[in-house]
Short mmCIF file of C-alpha atoms in Angstrom, two decimals:
data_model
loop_
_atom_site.label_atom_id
_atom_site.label_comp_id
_atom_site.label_asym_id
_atom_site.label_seq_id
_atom_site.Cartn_x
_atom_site.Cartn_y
_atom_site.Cartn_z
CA UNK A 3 -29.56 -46.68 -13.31
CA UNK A 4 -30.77 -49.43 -15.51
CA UNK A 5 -29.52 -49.82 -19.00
CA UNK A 6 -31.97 -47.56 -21.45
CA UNK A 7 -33.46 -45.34 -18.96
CA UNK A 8 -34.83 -42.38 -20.64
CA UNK A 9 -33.21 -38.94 -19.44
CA UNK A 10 -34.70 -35.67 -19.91
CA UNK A 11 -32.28 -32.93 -19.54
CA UNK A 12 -33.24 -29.26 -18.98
CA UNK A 13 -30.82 -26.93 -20.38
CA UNK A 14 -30.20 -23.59 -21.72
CA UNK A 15 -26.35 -22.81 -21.60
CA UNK A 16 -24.06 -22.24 -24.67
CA UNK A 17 -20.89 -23.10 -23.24
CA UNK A 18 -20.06 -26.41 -21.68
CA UNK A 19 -20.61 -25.07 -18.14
CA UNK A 20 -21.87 -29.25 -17.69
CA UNK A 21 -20.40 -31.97 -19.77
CA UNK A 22 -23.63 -34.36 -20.31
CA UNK A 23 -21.64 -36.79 -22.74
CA UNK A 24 -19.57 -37.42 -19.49
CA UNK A 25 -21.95 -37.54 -17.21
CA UNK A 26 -24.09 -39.72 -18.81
CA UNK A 27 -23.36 -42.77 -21.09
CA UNK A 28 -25.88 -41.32 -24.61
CA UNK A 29 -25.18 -44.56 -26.13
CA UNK A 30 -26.51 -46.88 -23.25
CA UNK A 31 -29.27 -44.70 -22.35
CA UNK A 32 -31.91 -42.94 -23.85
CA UNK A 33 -31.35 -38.92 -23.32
CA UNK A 34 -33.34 -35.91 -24.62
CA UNK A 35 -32.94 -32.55 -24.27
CA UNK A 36 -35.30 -29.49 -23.87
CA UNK A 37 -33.24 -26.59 -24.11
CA UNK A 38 -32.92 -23.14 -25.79
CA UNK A 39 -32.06 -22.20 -29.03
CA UNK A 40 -28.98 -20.75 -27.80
CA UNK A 41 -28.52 -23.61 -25.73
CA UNK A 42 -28.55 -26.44 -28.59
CA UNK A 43 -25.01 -25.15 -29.59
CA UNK A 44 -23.81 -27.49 -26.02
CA UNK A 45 -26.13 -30.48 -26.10
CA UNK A 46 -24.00 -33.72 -27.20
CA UNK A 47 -24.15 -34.63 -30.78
CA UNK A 48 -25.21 -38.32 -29.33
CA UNK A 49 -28.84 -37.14 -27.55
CA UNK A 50 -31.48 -38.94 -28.85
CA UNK A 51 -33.56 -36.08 -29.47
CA UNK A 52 -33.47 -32.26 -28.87
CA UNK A 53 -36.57 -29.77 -28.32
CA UNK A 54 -36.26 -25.98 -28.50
CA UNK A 55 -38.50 -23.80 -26.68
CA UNK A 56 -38.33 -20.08 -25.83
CA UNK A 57 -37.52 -20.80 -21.69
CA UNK A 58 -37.18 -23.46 -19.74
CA UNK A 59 -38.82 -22.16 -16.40
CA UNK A 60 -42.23 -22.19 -18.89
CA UNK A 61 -43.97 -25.35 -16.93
CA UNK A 62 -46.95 -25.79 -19.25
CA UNK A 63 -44.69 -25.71 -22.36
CA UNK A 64 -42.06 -27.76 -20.64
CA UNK A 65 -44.54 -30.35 -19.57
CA UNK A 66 -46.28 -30.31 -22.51
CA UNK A 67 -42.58 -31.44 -24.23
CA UNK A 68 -42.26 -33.93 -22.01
CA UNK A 69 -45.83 -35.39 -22.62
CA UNK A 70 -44.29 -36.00 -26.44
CA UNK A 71 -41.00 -36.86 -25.37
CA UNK A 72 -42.41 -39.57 -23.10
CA UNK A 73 -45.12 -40.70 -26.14
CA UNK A 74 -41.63 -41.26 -28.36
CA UNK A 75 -39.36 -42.68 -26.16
CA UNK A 76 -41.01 -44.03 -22.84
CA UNK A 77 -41.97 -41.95 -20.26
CA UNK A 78 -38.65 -40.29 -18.58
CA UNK A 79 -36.93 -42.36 -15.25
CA UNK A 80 -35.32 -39.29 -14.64
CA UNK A 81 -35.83 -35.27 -15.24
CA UNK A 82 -32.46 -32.97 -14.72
CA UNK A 83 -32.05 -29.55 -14.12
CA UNK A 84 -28.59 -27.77 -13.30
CA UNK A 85 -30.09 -23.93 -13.50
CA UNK A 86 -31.15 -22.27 -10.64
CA UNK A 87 -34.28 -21.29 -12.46
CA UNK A 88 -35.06 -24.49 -13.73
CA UNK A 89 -34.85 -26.15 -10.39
CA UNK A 90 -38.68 -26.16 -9.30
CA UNK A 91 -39.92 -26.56 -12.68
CA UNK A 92 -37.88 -30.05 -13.09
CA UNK A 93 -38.90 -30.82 -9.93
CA UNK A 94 -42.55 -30.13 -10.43
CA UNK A 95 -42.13 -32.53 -13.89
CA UNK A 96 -40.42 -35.50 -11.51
CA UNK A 97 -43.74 -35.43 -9.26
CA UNK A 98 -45.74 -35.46 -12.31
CA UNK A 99 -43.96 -38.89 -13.62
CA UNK A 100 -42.81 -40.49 -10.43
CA UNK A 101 -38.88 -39.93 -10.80
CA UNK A 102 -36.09 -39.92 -8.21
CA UNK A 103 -34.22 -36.69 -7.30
CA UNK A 104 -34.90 -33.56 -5.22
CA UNK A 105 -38.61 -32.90 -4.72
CA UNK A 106 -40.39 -29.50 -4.78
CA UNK A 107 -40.41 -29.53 -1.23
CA UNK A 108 -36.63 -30.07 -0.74
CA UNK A 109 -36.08 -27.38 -3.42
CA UNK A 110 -38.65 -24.68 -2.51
CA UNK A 111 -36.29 -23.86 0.55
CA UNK A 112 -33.61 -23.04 -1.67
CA UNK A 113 -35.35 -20.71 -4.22
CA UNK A 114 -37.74 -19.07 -1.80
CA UNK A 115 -35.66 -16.77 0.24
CA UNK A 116 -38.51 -15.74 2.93
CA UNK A 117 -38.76 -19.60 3.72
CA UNK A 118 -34.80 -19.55 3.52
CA UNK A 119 -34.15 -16.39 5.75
CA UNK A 120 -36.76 -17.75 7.95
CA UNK A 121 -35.39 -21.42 8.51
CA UNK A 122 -31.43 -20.36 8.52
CA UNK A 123 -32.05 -17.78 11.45
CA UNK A 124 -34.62 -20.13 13.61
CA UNK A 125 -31.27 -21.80 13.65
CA UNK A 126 -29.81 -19.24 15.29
CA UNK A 127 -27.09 -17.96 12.71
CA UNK A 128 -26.95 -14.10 11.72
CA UNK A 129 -29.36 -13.15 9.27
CA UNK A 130 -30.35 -9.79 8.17
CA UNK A 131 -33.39 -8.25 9.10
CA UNK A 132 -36.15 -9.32 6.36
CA UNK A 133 -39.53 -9.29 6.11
CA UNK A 134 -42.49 -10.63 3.33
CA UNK A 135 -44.18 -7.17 1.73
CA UNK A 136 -47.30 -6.42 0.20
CA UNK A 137 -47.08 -2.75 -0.97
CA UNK A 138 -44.94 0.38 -0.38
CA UNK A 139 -46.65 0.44 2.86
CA UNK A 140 -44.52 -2.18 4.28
CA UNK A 141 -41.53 -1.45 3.22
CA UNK A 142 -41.41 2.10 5.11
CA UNK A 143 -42.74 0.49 8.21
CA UNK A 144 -39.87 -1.95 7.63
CA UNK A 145 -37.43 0.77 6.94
CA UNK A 146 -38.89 3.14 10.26
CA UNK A 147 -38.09 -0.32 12.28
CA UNK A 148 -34.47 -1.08 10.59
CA UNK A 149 -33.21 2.19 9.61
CA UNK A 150 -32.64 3.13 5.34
CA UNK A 151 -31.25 2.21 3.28
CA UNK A 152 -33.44 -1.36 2.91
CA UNK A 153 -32.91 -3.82 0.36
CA UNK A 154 -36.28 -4.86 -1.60
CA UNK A 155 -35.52 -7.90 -4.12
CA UNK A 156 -38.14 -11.04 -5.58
CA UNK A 157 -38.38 -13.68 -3.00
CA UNK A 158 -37.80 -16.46 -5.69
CA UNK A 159 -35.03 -14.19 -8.07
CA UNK A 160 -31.66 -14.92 -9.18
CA UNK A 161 -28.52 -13.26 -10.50
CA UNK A 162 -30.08 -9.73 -8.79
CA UNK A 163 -32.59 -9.19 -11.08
CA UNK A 164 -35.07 -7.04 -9.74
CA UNK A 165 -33.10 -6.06 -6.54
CA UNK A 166 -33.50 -2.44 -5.85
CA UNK A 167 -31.53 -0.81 -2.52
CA UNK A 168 -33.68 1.99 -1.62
CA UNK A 169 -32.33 4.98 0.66
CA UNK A 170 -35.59 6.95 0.67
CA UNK A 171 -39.19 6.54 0.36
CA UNK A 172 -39.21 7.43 -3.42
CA UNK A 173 -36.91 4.79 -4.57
CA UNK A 174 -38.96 2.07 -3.16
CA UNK A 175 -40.19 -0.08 -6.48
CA UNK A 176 -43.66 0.47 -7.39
CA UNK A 177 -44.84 -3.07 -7.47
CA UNK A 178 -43.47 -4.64 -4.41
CA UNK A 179 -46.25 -7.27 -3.71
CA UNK A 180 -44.97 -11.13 -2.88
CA UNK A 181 -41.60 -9.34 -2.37
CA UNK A 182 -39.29 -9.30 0.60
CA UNK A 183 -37.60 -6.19 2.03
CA UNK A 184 -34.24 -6.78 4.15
CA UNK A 185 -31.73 -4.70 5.90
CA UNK A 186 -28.86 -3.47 4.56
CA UNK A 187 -25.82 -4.88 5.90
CA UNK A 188 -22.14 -3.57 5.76
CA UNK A 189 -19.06 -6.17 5.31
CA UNK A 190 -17.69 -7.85 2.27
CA UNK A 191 -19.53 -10.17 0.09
CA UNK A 192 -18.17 -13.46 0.01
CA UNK A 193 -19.17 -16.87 -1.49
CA UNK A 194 -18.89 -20.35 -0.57
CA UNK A 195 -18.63 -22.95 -2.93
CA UNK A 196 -19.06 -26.69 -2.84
CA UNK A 197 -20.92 -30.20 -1.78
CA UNK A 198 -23.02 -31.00 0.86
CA UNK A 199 -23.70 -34.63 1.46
CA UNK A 200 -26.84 -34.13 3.81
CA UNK A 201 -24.92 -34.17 7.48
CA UNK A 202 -21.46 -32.33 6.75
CA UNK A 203 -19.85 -29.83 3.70
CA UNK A 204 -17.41 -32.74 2.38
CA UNK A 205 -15.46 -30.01 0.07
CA UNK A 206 -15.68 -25.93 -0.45
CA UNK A 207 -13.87 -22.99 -1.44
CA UNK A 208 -14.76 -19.69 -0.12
CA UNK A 209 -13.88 -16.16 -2.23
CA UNK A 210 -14.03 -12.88 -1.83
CA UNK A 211 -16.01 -10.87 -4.54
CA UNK A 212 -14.43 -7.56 -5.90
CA UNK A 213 -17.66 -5.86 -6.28
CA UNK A 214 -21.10 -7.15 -6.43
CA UNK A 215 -23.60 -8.92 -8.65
CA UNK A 216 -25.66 -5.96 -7.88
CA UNK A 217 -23.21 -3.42 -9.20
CA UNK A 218 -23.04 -6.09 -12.28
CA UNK A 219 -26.58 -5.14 -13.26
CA UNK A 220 -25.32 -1.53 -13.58
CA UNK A 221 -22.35 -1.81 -15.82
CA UNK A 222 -19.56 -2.17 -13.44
CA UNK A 223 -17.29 -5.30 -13.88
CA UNK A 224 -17.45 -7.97 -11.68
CA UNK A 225 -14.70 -10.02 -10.12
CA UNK A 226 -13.62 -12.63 -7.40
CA UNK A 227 -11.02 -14.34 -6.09
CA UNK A 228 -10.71 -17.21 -3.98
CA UNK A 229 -9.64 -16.62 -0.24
CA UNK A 230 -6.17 -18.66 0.35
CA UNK A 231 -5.84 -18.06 4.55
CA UNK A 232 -6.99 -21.60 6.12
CA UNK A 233 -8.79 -20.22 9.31
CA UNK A 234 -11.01 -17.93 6.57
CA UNK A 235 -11.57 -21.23 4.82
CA UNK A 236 -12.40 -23.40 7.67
CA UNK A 237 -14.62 -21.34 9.33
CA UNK A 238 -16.30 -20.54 6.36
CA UNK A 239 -17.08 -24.37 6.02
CA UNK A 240 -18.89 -24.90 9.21
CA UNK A 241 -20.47 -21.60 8.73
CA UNK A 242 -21.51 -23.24 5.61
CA UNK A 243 -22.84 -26.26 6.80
CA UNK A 244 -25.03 -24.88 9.37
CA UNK A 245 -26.90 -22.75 7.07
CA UNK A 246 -27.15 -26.11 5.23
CA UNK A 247 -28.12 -28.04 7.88
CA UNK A 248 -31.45 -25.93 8.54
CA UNK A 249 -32.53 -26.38 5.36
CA UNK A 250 -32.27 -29.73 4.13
CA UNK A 251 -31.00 -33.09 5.00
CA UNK A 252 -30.60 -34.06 1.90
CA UNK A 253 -27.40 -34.03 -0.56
CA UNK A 254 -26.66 -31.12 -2.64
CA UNK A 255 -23.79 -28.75 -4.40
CA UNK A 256 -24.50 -25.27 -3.20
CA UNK A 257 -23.50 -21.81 -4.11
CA UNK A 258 -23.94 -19.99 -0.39
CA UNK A 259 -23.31 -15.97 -0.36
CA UNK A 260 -22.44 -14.43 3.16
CA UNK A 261 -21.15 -10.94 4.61
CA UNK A 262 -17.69 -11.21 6.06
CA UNK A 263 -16.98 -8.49 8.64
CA UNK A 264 -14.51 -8.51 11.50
CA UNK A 265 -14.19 -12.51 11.24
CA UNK A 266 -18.19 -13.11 11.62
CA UNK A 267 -20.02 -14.29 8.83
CA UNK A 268 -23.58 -12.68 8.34
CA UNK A 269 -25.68 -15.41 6.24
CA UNK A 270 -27.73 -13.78 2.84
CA UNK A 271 -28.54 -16.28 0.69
CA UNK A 272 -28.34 -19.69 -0.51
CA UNK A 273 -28.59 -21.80 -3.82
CA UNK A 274 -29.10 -26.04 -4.14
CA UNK A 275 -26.87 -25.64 -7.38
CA UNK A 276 -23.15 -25.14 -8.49
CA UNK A 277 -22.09 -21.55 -8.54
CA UNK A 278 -22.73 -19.34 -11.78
CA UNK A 279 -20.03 -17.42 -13.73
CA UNK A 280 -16.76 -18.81 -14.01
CA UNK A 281 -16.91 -20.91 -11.07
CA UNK A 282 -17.69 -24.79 -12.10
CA UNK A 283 -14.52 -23.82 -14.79
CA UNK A 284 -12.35 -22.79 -12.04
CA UNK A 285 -13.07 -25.69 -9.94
CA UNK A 286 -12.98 -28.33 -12.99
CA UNK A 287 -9.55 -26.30 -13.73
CA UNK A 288 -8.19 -25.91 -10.81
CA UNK A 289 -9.95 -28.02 -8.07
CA UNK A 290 -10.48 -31.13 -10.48
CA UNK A 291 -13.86 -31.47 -9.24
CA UNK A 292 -17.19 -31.33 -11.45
CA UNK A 293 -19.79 -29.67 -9.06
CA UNK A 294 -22.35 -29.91 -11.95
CA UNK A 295 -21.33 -33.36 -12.35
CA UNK A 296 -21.99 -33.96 -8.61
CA UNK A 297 -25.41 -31.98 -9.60
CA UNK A 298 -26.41 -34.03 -11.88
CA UNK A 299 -26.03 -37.18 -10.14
CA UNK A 300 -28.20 -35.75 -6.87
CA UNK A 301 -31.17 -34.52 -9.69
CA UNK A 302 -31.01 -38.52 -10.44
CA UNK A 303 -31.13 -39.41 -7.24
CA UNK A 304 -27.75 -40.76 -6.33
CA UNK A 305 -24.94 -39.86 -3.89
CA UNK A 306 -22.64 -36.82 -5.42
CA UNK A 307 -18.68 -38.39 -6.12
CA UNK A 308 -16.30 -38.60 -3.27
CA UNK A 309 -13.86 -35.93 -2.94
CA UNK A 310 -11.18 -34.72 -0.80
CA UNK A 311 -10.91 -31.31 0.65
CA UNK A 312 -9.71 -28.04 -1.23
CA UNK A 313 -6.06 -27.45 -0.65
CA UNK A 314 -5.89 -23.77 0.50
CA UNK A 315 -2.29 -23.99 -0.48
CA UNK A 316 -2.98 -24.96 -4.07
CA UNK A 317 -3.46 -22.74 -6.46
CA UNK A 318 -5.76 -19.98 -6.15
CA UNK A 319 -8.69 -19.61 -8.25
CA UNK A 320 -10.51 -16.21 -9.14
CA UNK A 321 -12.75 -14.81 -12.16
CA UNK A 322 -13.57 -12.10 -14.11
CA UNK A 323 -17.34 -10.74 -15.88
CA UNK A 324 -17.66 -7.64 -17.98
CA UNK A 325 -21.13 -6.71 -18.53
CA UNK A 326 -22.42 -6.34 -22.25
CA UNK A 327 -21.33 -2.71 -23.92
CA UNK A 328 -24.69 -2.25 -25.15
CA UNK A 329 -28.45 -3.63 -24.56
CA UNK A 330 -28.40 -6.96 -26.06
CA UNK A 331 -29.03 -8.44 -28.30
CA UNK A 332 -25.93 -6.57 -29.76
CA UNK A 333 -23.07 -7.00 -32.14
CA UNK A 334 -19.87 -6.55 -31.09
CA UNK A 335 -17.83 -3.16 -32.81
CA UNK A 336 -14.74 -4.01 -30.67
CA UNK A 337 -13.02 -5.77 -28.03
CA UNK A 338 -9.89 -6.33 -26.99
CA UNK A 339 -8.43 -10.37 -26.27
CA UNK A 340 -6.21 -9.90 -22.66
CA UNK A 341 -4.18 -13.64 -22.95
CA UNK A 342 -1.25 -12.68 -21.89
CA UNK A 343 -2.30 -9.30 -20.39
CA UNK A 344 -1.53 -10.79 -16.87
CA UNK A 345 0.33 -14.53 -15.92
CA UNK A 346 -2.80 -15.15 -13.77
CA UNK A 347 -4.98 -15.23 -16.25
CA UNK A 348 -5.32 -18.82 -18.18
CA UNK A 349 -8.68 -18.30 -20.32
CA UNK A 350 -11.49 -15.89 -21.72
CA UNK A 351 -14.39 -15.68 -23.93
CA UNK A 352 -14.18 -12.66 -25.82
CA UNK A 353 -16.72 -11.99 -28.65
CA UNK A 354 -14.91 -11.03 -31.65
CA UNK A 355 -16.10 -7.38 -34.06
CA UNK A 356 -19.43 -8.42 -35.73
CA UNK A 357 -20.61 -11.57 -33.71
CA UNK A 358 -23.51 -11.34 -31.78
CA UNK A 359 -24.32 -11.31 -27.94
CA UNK A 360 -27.70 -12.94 -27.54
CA UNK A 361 -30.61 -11.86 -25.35
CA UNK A 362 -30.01 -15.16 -23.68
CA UNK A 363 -31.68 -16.35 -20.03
CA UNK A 364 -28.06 -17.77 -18.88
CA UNK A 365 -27.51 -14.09 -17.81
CA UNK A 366 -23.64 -14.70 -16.32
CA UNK A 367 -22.60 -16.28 -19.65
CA UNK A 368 -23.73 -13.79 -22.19
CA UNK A 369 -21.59 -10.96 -20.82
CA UNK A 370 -18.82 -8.46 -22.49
CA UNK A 371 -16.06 -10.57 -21.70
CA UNK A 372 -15.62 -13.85 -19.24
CA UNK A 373 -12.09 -14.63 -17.72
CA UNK A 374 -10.50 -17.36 -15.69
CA UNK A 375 -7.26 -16.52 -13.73
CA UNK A 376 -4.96 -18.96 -11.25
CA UNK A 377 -1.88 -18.05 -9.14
CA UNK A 378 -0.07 -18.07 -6.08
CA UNK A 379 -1.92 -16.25 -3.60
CA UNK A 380 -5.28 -14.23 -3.11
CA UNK A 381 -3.20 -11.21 -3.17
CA UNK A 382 -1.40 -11.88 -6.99
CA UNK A 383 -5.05 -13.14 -8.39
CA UNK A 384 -6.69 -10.16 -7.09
CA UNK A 385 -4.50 -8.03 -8.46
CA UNK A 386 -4.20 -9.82 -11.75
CA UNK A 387 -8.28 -9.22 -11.90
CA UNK A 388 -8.56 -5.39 -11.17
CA UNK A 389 -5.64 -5.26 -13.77
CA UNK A 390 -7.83 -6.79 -16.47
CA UNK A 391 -10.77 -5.17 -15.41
CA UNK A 392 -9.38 -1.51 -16.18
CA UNK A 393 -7.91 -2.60 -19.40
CA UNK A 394 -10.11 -4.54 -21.38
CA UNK A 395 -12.36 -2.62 -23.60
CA UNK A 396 -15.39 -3.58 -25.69
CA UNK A 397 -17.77 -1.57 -27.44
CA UNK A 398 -21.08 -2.59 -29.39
CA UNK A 399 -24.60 -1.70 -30.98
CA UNK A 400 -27.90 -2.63 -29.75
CA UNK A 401 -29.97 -4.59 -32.44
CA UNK A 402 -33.49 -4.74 -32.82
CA UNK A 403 -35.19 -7.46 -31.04
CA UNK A 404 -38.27 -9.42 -32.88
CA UNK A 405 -41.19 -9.10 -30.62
CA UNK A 406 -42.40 -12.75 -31.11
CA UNK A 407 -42.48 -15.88 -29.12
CA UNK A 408 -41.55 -18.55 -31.50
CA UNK A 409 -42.82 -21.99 -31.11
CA UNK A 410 -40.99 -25.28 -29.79
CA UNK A 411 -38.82 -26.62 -32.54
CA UNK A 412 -37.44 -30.80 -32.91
CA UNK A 413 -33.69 -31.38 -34.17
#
């Protein structure tokens, strides 16, 4: 990069899930920030400027931002995005002004999961059943083909919002159109973590989640733990990086989600980003490797850092979520801080009685309770998370919600 290029950051995290000020010298370069107002509490004290607006994945009030930012400061060199969601939208903005990093057409693979399904099995690795719907219609044609229960879900979602599993015909969602309907599969859920340089996974971690991110939208806590047998691990790289291979040739970090059953992974779904949660903690913690630092080098268009492979006899890594005791925004009436509950576990972010749990868009962040645990084996961390999971308690109160759409805001 040359000296005083002008970066324009997309962000909308609270905690310091990427550290910018590292990433990025804000004193030799010219860096702004759209972000949310929930998000400003992260954004280095050095950025050059710092826009609120209601959400970033709102192109024509993003670009419209950017339009000023650009009359201020110069138009941008470079546009960054770490969040799933903001992915196209920063890539739509780096066509519009000519800058390096992943285009819409690299990205769209990632975030459009009929293109994805489609593309991972022409490659010829295990993929559910799946089809693109257009009405109820479809789905019980899909379901008299497949068998029940089918799995209807947004082809461009994230974080399993708006993923129904229907058994019958009457639980099939009433608006299904540009939707895609897949088969439900058995096996454990895993995910695999990590960097892929365009030709080969260069580093990864696979775990095993105790529950699902489905079952996370309902209230139940949810929890996983890094897998510490090597075979698991290896084979879960190459697994890895032939999904990856059919979809891009290009580098990215990647947050890859797969059914494990009998030994044989079953592919679901992929994302061109750092896993959400706990994850790029555990691995800065544990792994001493930034994946959203080797994100945001890729969204400038550079090579991600050199690394050397996850020792499966290292530590082992694992995390817990507790969804939000009431329908937030809420305060908090009680909780209950587990440091030192458990050896395992190293860190949480527990809301205290009377602060407040925003209606926030970084949906794994504002939760009931976030923990971090290390130890010996898969076995000891696992345990160490169901442990936490049955004692913690929090309880809160639902507030009122202004039904307004405020207006972009300068700091």
């Amino acid at each position: 990069m040359r000296s005083g290029s002008h970066v324009v950051v997309l962000h909308r995290w609270r905690d310091r899930y990427a550290d910018y000020a590292r990433y990025l010298d804000h004193t030799e370069h010219t860096v702004t920030y759209i972000s949310t107002e929930v998000g400003t509490e992260s954004v280095p004290s050095t950025a050059r400027e710092v826009v609120v607006v209601p959400a970033i994945d709102d192109l024509p009030v993003v670009a419209a931002e950017v339009r000023t930012l650009a009359r201020r400061f110069g138009p941008p060199d470079h546009i960054v995005a770490l969040k799933e969601d903001d992915l196209i939208v920063a890539a739509q903005l780096r066509a519009q002004w000519g800058c390096p990093g992943p285009t819409v057409a690299e990205t769209m693979p990632f975030r459009d999961k009929v293109t994805m399904s489609t593309l991972v099995a022409a490659s010829g690795i295990d993929v559910p059943a799946f089809a693109e719907i257009g009405d109820g219609s479809d789905v019980e044609r899909f379901a008299v083909a497949h068998g029940w229960p089918v799995v209807v879900k947004p082809r461009a979602g994230s974080s399993s919002a708006g993923v129904v599993v229907a058994t019958r015909r009457d639980e099939i969602p009433a608006h299904v159109s540009g939707a895609m309907v897949q088969a439900f599969s058995s096996g454990e859920i895993h995910h695999i973590d990590g960097v892929f340089d365009g030709s080969e996974v260069v580093v990864h971690t696979i775990s095993r989640y105790l529950r699902t991110c489905l079952e996370f939208r309902a209230g139940v806590p949810i929890g996983s733990v890094e897998v510490d047998d090597a075979a698991t691990h290896r084979r879960a790289g190459l697994f890895a990086q032939r999904a990856l291979r059919a979809l891009t040739t290009r580098p990215t970090v990647f947050h890859l989600e797969a059914f494990l059953d009998n030994n044989v992974f079953r592919f679901l779904e992929v994302g061109a980003r750092a896993g959400g949660a706990e994850i790029p903690f555990v691995w800065r913690d544990l792994h001493n490797y930034d994946l959203n630092g080797a994100a945001f080098r890729i969204a400038l268009g550079a090579q991600p850092p050199a690394v050397g492979a996850v020792d499966t006899g290292g530590p082992v890594g694992g995390f817990l979520l507790v969804a939000a005791p009431a329908e937030r925004p809420c305060r908090i009436d009680r909780s209950t801080p587990m440091l030192g509950a458990v050896p395992e576990l190293y860190a949480e972010v527990v809301l205290q009685p009377g602060q407040i749990l925003p209606a926030a868009d970084a949906y794994y962040e504002h939760v009931g309770g976030r923990f971090r645990f290390r130890g010996s084996s898969t076995a000891a961390v696992a345990a160490a998370v169901t442990r936490v999971g049955a004692e913690y308690q929090i309880t809160g109160t639902a507030l009122d919600q202004p039904n307004r759409t405020p207006a972009p805001t300068r700091a």
